[in-house]
Each structure stands twice: as C-alpha cells, then as structure tokens.
Coordinates of C-alpha atoms in Angstrom, one line a residue:
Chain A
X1 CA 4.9 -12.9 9.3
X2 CA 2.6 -11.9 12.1
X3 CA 2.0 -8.4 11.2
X4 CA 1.9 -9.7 7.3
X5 CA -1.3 -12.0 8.5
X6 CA -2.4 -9.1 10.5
X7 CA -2.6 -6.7 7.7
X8 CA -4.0 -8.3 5.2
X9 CA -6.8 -9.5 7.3
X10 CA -7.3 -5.9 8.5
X11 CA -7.2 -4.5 4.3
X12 CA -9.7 -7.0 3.3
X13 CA -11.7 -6.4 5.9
X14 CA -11.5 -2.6 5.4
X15 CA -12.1 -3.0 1.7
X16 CA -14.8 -4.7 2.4
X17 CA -16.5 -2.0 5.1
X18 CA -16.1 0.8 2.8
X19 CA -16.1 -1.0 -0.6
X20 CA -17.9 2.2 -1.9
X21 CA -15.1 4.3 -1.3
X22 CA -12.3 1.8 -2.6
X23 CA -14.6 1.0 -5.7
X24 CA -13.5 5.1 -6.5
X25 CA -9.8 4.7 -6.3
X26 CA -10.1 0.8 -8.0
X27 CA -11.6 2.3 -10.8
X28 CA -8.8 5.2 -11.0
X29 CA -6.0 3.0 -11.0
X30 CA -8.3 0.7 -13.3
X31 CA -8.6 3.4 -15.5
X32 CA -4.3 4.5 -15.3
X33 CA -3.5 0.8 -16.3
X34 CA -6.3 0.0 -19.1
X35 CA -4.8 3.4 -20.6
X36 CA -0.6 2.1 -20.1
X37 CA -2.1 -1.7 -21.0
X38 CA -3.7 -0.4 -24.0
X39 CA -0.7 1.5 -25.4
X40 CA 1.6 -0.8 -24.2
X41 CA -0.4 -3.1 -26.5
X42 CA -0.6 -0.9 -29.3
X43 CA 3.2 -0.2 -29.0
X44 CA 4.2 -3.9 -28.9
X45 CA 1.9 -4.9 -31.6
X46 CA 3.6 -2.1 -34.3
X47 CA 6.8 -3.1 -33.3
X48 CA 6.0 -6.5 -34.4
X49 CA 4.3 -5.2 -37.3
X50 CA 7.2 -2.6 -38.5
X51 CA 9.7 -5.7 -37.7
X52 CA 7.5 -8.1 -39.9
X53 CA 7.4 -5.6 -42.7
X54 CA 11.3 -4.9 -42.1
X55 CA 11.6 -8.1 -42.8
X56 CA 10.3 -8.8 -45.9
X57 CA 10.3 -6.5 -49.1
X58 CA 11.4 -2.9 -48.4
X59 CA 11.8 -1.5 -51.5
X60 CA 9.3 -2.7 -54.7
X61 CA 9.7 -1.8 -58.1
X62 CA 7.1 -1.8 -60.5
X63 CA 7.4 -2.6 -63.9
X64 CA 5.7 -1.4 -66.8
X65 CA 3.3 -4.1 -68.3
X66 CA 5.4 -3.5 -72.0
X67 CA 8.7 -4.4 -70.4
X68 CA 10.9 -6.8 -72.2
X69 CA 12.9 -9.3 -70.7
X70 CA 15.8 -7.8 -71.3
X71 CA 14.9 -4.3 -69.5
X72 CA 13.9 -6.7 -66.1
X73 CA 17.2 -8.3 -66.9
X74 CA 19.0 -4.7 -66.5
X75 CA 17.0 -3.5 -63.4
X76 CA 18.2 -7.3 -61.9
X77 CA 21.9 -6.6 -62.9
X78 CA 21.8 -3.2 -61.2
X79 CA 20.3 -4.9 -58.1
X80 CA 22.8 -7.7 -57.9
X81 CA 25.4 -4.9 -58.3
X82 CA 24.7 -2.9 -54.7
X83 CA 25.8 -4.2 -51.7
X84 CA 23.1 -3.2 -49.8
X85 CA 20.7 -5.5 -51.6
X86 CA 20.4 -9.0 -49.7
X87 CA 17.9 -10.7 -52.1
X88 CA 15.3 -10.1 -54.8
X89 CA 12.3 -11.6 -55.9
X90 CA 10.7 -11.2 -59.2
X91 CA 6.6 -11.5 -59.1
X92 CA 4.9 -11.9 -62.4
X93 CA 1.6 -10.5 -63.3
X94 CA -0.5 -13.5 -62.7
X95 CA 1.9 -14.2 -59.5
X96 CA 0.1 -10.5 -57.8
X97 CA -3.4 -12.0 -59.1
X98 CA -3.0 -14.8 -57.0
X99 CA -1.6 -12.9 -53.9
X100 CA -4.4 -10.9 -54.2
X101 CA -6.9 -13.2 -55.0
X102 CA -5.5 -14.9 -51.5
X103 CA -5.1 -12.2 -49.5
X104 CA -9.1 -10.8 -50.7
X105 CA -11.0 -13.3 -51.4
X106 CA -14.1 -10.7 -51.1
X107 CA -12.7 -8.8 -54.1
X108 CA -11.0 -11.5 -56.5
X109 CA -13.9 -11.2 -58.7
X110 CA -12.6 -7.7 -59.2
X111 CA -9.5 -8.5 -61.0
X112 CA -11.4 -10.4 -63.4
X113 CA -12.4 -7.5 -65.3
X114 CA -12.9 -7.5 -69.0
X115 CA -9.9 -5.2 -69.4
X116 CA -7.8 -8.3 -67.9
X117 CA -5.1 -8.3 -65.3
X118 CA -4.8 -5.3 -63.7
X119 CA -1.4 -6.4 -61.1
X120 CA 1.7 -5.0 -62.3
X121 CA 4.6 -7.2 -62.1
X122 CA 7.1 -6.1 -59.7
X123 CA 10.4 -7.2 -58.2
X124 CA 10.3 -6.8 -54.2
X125 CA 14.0 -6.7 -52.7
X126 CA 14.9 -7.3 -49.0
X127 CA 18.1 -4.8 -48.0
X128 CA 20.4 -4.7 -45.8
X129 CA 20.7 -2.9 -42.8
X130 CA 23.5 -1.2 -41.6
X131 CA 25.3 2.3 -41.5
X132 CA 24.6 4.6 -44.4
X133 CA 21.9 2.5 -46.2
X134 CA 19.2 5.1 -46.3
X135 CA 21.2 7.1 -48.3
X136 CA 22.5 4.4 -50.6
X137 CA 19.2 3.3 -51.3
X138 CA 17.9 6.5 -52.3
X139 CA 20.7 7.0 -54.8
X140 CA 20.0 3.3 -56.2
X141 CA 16.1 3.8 -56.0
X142 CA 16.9 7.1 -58.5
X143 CA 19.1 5.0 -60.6
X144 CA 16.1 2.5 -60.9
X145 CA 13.5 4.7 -61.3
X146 CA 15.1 5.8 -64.9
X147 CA 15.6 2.6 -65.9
X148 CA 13.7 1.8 -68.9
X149 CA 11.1 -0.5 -68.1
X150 CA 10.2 0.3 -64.7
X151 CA 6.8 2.4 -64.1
X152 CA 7.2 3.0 -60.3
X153 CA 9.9 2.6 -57.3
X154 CA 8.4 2.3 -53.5
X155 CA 11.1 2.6 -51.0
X156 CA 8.9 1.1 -47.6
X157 CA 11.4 1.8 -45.3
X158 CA 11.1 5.8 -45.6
X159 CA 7.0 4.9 -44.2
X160 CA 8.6 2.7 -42.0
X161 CA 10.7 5.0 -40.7
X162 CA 7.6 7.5 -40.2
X163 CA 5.6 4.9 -38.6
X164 CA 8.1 4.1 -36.2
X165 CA 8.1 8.2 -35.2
X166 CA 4.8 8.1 -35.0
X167 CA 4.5 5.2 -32.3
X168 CA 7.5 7.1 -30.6
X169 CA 5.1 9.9 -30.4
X170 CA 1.9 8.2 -29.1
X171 CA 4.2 5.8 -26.7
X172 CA 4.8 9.6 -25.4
X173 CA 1.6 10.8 -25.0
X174 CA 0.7 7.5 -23.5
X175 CA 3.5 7.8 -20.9
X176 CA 2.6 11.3 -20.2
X177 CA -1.2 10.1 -19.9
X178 CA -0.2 7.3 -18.0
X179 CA 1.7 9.1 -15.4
X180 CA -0.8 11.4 -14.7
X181 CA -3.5 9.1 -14.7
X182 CA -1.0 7.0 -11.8
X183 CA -0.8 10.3 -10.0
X184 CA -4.6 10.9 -9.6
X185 CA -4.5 6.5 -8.6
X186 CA -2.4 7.4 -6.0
X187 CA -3.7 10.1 -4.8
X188 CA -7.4 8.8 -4.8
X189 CA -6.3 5.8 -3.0
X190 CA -4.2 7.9 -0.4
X191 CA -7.7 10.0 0.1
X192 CA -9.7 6.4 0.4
X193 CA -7.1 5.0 2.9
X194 CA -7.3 8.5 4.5
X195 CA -10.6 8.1 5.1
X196 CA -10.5 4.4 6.5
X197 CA -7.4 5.5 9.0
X198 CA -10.1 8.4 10.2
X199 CA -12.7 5.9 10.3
X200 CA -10.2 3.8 12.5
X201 CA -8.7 6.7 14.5
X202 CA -9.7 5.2 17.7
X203 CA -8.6 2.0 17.3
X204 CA -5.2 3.4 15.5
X205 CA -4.6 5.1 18.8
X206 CA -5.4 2.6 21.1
X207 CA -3.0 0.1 18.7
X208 CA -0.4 3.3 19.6
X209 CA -1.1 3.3 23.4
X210 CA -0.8 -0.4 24.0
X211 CA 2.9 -0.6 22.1
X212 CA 1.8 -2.5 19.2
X213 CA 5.3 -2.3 16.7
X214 CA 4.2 0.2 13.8
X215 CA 4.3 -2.3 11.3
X216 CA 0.7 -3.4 12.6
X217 CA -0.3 0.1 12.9
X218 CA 0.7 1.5 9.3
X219 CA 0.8 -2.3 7.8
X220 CA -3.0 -2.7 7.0
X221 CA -3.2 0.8 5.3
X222 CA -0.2 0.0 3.2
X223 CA -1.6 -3.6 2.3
X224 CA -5.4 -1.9 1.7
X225 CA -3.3 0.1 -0.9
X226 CA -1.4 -2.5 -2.3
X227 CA -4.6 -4.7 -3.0
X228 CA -6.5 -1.2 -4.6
X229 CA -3.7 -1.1 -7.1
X230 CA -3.2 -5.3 -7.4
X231 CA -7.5 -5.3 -7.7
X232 CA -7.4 -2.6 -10.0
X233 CA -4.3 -4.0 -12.6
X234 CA -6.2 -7.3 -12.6
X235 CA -9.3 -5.7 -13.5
X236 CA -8.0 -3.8 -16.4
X237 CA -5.9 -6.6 -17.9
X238 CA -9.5 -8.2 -18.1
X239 CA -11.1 -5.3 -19.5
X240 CA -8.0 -5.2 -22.1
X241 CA -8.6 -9.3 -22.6
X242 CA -12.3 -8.6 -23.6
X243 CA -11.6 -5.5 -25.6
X244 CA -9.0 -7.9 -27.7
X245 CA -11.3 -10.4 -27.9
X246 CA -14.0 -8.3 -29.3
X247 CA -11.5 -6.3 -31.5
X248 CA -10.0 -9.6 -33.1
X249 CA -13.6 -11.5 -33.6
X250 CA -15.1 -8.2 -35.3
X251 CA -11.9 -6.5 -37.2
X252 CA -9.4 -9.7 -36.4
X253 CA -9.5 -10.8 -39.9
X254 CA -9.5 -7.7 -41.9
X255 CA -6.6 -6.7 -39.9
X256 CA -4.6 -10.1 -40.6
X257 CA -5.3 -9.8 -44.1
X258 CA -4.5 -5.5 -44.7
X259 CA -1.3 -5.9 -42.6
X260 CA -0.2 -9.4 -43.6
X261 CA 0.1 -10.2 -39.7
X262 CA -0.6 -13.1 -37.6
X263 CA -3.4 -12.5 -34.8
X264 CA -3.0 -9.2 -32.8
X265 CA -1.4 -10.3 -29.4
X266 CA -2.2 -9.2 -26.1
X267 CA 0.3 -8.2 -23.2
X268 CA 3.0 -11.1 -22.5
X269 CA 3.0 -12.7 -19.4
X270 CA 5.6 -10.5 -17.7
X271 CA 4.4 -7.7 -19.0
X272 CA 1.0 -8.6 -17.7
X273 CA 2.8 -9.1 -14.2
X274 CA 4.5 -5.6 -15.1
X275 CA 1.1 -3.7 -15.3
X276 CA -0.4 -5.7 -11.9
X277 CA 3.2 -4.7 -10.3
X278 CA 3.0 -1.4 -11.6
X279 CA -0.6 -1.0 -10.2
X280 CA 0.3 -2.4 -6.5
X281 CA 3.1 0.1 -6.7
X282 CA 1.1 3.7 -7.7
X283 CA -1.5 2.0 -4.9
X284 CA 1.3 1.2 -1.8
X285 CA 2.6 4.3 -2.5
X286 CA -0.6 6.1 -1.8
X287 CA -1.2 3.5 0.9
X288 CA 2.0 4.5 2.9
X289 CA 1.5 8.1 2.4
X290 CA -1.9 8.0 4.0
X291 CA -0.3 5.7 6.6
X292 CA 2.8 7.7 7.1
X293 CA 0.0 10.5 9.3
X294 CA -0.6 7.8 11.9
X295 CA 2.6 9.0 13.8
Chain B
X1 CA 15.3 -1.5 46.7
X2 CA 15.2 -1.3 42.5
X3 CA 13.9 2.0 41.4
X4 CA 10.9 1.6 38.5
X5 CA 10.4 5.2 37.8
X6 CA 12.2 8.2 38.7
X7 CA 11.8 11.9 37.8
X8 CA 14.9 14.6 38.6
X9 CA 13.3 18.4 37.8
X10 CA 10.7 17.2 35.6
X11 CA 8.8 20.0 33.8
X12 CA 6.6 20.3 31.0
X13 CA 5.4 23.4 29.6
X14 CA 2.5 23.9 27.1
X15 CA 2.2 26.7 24.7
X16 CA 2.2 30.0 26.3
X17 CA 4.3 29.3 29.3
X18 CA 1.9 27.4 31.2
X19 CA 3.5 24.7 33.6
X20 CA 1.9 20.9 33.7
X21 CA 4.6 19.9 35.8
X22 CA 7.4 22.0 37.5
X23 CA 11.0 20.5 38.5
X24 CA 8.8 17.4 40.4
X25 CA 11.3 14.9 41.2
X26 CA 10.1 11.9 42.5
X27 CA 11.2 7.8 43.1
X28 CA 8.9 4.7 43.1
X29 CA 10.5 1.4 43.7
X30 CA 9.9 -2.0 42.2
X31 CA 7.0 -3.7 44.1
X32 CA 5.4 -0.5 45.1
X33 CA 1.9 0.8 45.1
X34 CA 1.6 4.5 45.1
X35 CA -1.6 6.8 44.4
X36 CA -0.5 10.0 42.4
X37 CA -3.8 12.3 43.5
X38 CA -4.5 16.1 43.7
X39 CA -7.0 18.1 42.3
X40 CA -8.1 18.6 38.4
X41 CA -5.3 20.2 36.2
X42 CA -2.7 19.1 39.0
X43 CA -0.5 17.3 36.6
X44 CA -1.2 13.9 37.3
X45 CA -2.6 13.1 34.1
X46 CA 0.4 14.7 32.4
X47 CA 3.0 12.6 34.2
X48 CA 1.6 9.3 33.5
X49 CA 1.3 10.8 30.0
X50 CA 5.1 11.2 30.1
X51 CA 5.8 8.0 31.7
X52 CA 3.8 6.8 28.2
X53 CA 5.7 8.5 26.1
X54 CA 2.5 10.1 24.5
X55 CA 4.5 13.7 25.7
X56 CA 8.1 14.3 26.0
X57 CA 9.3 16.3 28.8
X58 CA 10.6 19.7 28.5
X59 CA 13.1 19.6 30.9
X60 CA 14.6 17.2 33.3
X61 CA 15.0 13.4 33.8
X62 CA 12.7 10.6 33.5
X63 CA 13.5 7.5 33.7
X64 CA 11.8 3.9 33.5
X65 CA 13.8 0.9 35.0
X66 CA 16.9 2.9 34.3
X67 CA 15.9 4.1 30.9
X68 CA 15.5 7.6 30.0
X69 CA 12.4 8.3 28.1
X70 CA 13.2 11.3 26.7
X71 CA 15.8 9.2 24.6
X72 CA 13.7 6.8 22.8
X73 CA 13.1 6.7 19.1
X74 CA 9.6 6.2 17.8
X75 CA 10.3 2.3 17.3
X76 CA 11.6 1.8 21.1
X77 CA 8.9 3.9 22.1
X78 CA 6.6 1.0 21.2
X79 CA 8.6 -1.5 22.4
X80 CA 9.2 0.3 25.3
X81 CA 4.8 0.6 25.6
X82 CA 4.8 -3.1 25.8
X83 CA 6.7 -3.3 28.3
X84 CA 4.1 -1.7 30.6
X85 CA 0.5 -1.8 31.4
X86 CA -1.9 1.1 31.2
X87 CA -5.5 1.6 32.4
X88 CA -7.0 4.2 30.7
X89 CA -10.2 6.5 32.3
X90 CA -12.1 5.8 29.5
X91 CA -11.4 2.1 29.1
X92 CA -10.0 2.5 25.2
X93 CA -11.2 -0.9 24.2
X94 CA -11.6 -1.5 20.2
X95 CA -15.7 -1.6 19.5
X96 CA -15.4 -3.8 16.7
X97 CA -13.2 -6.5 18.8
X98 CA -15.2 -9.0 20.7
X99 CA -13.2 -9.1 25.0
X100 CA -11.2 -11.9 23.8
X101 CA -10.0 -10.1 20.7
X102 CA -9.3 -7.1 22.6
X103 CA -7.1 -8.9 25.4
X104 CA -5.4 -11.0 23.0
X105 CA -4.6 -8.5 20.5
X106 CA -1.4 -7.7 22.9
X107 CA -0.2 -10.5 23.2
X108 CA -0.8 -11.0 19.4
X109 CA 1.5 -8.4 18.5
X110 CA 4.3 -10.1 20.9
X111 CA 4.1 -13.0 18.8
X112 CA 2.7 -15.5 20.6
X113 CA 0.8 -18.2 18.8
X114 CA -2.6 -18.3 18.6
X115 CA -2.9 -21.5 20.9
X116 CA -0.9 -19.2 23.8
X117 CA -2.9 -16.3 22.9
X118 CA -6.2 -18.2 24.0
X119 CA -4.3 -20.3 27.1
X120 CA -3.1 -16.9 28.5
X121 CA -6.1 -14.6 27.6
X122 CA -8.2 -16.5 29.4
X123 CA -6.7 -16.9 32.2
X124 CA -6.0 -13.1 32.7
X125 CA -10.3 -13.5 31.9
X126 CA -10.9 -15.4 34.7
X127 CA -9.1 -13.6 37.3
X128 CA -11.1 -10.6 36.4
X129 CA -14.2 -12.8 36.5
X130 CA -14.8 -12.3 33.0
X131 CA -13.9 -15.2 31.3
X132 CA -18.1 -16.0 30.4
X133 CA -18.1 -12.8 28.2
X134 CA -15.4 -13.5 26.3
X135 CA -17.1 -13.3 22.9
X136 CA -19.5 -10.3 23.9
X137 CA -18.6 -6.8 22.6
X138 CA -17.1 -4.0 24.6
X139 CA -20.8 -1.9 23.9
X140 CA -22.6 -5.2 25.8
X141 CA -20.9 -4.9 28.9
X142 CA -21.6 -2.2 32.0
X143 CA -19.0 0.2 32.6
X144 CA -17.0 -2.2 35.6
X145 CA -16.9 -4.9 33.2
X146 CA -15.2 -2.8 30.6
X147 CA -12.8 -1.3 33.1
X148 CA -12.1 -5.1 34.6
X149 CA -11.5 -5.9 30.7
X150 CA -9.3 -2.8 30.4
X151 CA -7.3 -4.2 33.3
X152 CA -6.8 -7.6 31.9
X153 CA -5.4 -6.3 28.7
X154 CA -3.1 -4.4 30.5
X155 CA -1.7 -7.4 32.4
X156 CA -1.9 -10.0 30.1
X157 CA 1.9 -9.2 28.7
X158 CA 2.8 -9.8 32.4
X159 CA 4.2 -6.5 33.2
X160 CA 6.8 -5.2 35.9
X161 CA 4.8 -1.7 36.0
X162 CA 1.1 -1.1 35.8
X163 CA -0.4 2.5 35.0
X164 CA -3.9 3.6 35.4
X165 CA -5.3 7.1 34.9
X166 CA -8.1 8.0 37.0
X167 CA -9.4 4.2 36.5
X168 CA -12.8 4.0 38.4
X169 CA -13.6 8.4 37.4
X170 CA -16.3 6.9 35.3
X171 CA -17.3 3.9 38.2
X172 CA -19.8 4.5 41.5
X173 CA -18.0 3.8 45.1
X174 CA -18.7 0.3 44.9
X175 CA -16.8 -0.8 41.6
X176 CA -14.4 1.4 42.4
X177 CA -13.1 -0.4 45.4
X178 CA -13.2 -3.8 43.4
X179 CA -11.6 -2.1 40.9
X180 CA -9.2 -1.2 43.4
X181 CA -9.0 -4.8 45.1
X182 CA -7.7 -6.1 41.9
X183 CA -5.0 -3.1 42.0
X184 CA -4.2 -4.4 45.2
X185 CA -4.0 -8.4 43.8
X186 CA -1.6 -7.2 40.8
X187 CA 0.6 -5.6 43.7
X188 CA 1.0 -8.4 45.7
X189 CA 2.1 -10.3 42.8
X190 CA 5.2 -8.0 43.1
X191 CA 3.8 -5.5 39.8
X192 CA 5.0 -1.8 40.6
X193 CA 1.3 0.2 40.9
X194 CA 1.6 3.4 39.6
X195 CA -2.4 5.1 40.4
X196 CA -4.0 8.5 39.5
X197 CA -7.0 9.5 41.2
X198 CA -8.2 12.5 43.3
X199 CA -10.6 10.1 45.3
X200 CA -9.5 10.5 48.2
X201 CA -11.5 8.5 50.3
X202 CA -10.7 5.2 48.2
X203 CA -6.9 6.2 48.7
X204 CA -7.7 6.2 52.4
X205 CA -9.7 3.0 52.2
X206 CA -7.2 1.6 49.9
X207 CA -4.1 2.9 52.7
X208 CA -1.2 3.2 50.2
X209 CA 1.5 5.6 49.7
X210 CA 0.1 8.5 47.8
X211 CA 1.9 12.0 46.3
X212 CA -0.1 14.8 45.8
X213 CA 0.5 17.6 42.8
X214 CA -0.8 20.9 43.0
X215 CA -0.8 23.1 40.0
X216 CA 2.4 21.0 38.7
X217 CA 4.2 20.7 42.1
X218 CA 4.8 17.9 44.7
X219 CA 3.1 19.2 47.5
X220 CA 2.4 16.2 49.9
X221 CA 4.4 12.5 50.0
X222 CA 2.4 10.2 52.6

C-alpha cells in the first residue's frame, strides 16, 4: 500500500514536471484508442444494423402493378410451400406510399405525381436461418422470379452477406491499425518515462543505495505509464462522445430514416472500460520497460 | 566477540587485469570502530563498495553478520541495504526533498507510519543539531550541514553497522572532527563503524583502530 501511495504521488508529480513530454505520448495513445474506439464503434453499430435488417424482410418480391389476385395468390402458395419461409407479409401499393411518405417526409410530395402511385406492391418474407438456406432460397427466388405476376425478386441477405465481409475487412484493417498505432503508444511513453528516469537518475540511485525495495524505485515509472495510457483512453472516449454527438445532431436523422435504425450508439459501458483498460495496458507496458533499465 | 564483516581472499579485478583488491582478508567485530585509510586508488573505496553490494567480488568471501554477499539476489540486496547505514563523500541527498523528506524517506520505505516517520526523524535531527532546518533544502545548507544530514539518514533505521566513504574529503579540519565526534557518539551506542579516509591526522586525533590498503593489499593493521 505504501509503495502504491508512493508511486502515484511520484507519477503525478512527474507528469506534472514534464507535462510537455507526456502531452506527446498522451496524444499517441489518444490517437491508438480514438482509432480502436472508432472502429469498434463502427463495427458494433453494423452488427446491430445487419442484425436489425436480418430480422426483418430478407427477401422482397415485387409485383407487377397488372397482377391479378389470383397470380399474388400463387406466388403466396409457393411461399407457404418452403420450409425455409417463416412469415410473409403482403404490402399494397398505397401501403409503400405511406411507408414512404413516413419514412421521407421531405419527399412525399414526390409520389404525388400526376402519373399516380409510383410504389409497387410487394410481399416482404422473413426466412429461416439454418444449414443450407442460401441455396434453398436461391432455387425458390428462381422459381419466383418466373412466376407470372412478379416484376422483380431482391434476395437481401446475399448484400447482407457482403456487408458483413466487408466490416470483417475494415474490423481488420482497424486491428492492424490499431496495433501499430499501440506499438508507437508504447514506445512513445517508454521514451517519455525514459527521459523522466534520466531526469531522476540521481535520485533513482540514491533510492538504490539507501535499500529502498524496487517496487518504490521502478513503481512510479510504471504508475506515470499507467496514467499516460488511463489519461489518454479517457481523452479519446471523449473525443469519440463529441464526434457522436456532432455526427447524430448533423446526419442523426437522415441516418435513422435511410437505415430504418434507432439512434447510432456509442461504446457500452464495459467496452468503454475495455478501451481505458486497454490504454493503461499499451502505457504500463512502456512504463515497465523504461523502468525495467533502473537495475 | 560477534564478527560484523569479514573478508577471506577478497579480490576484485576490473577489466584488463587490474587488481582493486588482492586476497585482503580482514575481521571487524560488532561494536568496533575501525578507519580503512591508504592512499588514492588503494582499494578502500572499492571494499566498502562491496560491502554495499554496488560490486560483486571476483573472488573470495565476504560476509556481513554471517551472510555472504556475493549470494544475494537483487531483492535481498535491498533489503539487505537497509539493514545498514552509508555515508557517502558526496552527501547523495535528493535536491528536490526538503532534510525532513530526505531523512524520513527511509524509514518511509520500512513502513513506518507517517506519525513515526516525524517522531523518529526528528529526533535523529536533533542529535545532529539540525532539527531547525528541517524544511530547508539540501542546496540551502553548507557542506557540514549536508554531511550531518547525510549522517542522520543513515542512522535513522537504527543500524547494527554504519559505513562512510571518505565522509569529511569535501569538509575543512574543523567539521571534519565534528563530523567525526558524531562517528565516535554512534560507536558508543554500540553501532559497528566501518570509516574510509586517508586523513591521517584525524585518524590519529580520532585514536581508533585503522587498516591501511596499498594498491589492493593489507599492508598495516594498528
């Protein structure tokens, strides 16, 4: 407890005599963290988004504005007939005017256009998931696209699919990015705790000669680099905060409506903890390895 | 009699085959005050060096209170430093630390409360005569006052064995005889007194067993 006290009155203290130094390696890790923080954000939030739209209607089919009753009738029949179809949902003409009109209210003047409704009518079907779907679904999306009746078939899992890849990809370049940009944290705050240790090679040595247990020696250089990395994690989860603030008041709306998803979130709790752990972590480790030359 | 330090065919050799200390084997027993003196590059500074554990020996026995030196790991080294007091030429006091902070800090890292710390700080203060600069800074003081402070932190853990390399080389004749008086108060408290110095006058004044070193060697026990 005694050398705990001691070292984190000695960091502050030498934080606070060569706060132009640790400002350097502060905004390093800063930087590492806003960078994991922001794709950490971005990854979260198109999980939610691909699990919102998994949800709901993954394959639409379109029908042709001639279509009789009895050609929706036969698409229905076909649906009720596969197994992999959980539920389906017919949406009339005026029904997609509405849903429009709601969804845009900018534009809803638009679809009052001389030439009249422009919204097909559609029936939006929620599958099920399971082994060997994606290829049962093609085969049925085939059969339904011949129908008679039917104009167009989207199948919305395949784009899905493609943007789950594609957040596999940049969650990938972002832990690429991430790691090097922890690297060059931890080494900047290795060269800044360097630098206090030579500032404070006297007093290191006298702290040698006298006995004192190494955990006072090497404690406060490991505790300055602990609070670079705690200082810098808090900082960026406030510069990710404001960002999100500023994103959601200028593009919040637009977003909600195009994407048909509640507010953008930030960073959970934990995760927020996560990214301050993380950051006390790349900045202890630099901490101990400056401290590790004080013999 | 205890035996505090003995040395059996200590040598230490630097790069190049130059001897510090050659097969010097000495004793010192508990409650004595001995002068370790002989000219510069004698090997004085070397053995209490050793006896430190700053230096390991390369061949030989030493041994502190029955413990072998060469033996300890870096942890018992430390432990092994607080056990001891040293007096350093050049004082080593922290610049940033007012005299209280850098007597306390000692007994700080022992683990004594904070109450203690002040109680027992102070009181090593006063017996240097110090105890009115207790908040100044190490810069503020003359070179004596540093040296008594220097002193203080050395005995404020108590210990059985005090150490001092060349303590009053940077002091004129006058300080270094007060200097030495306290020496000779920590002695007859019972503390082992362990001296280096080639002043040979104040050893004479002083009148205390000395052992002289010549170019690593023992040459003279009085």
């Amino acid at each position: 407890m005694g050398a705990l006290a001691y070292s984190l009155e000695q960091a502050l203290l030498s934080l606070w005599r060569g706060r132009g130094a640790s400002l350097l390696s502060i905004a390093t890790i800063t930087l590492a963290l806003f960078v994991l923080g922001a794709f950490l954000l971005v990854t979260l939030n198109v999980q939610r988004l691909v699990g919102a739209w998994r949800g709901s209607a993954e394959l639409s089919i379109y029908l042709q504005d001639e279509a009789t009753p009895a050609e929706r009738t036969a698409v229905e029949h076909l649906l009720d007939a596969s197994p992999f179809v959980a539920a389906h949902d017919y949406v009339s003409k005026s029904q997609a005017e509405k849903r429009f009109a709601a969804l845009f209210p900018d534009l809803a003047g638009l679809s009052g256009e001389p030439a009249g409704n422009p919204f097909p009518a559609s029936i939006e079907v929620r599958l099920r998931s399971g082994p060997g779907t994606e290829g049962a679904v093609d085969a049925l999306a085939g059969r339904l696209r011949a129908a008679a009746g039917v104009s167009d078939v989207r199948y919305d899992r395949r784009w899905i699919d493609r943007l789950v890849t594609l957040a596999g990809i940049v969650g990938a370049v972002g832990l690429l990015l991430v790691t090097v940009l922890s690297v060059a944290g931890a080494l900047s705050v290795a060269i800044v705790v360097r630098l206090a240790l030579f500032a404070r090679r006297d007093e290191v040595e006298i702290m040698r000669l006298v006995g004192a247990p190494l955990s006072y020696i090497r404690g406060p250089f490991v505790t300055e680099g602990l609070l670079h990395g705690g200082v810098g994690a808090l900082i960026a989860i406030g510069l990710l905060l404001a960002g999100l603030v500023a994103v959601r008041a200028e593009y919040g709306l637009a977003v909600q409506a195009a994407l048909g998803l509640a507010p953008i979130w930030l960073l959970p709790l934990r995760l927020c903890g996560l990214v301050v752990v993380g950051g006390m972590v790349v900045g202890g480790i630099g901490g101990l390895v400056a401290a590790w030359s004080s013999r | 009699m205890d035996r505090v330090i003995e040395t059996h065919r200590l040598s230490k050799v630097y790069r190049r085959g130059v001897y510090a200390l050659r097969d010097v084997s000495l004793q010192i027993d508990k409650g004595e005050f001995v002068f370790l003196t002989g000219p510069s590059g004698a090997g004085k500074s070397t053995l209490l060096r050793l006896l430190l554990c700053e230096e390991r020996p390369s061949d030989g026995r030493l041994t502190v209170s029955g413990r072998n030196l060469d033996e300890l790991r870096p942890r018992e080294v430390q432990a092994y430093r607080r056990t001891i007091g040293f007096v350093f030429q050049d004082f080593k006091l922290i610049p940033r630390m007012t005299v209280l902070e850098n007597v306390s800090f000692v007994l700080r890292v022992l683990g004594l409360s904070s109450v203690q710390q002040r109680r027992r700080t102070f009181q090593v203060l006063k017996w240097v005569g110090l105890q009115h600069r207790m908040n100044a800074y190490p810069q503020d003081l003359s070179g004596g006052e540093q040296q008594r402070i220097a002193i203080a932190r050395a005995l404020v853990n108590d210990p059985a064995l005090v150490l001092a390399d060349e303590p009053t080389g940077n002091l004129d004749p006058d300080l270094s005889l007060e200097i030495m008086n306290l020496f000779r108060e920590i002695n007859a408290r019972g503390t082992t007194v362990l001296v280096a110095t080639h002043d040979r006058e104040l050893i004479r004044q002083v009148g205390r067993r000395a052992i002289s070193l010549d170019q690593g060697h023992v040459t003279e026990v009085m």
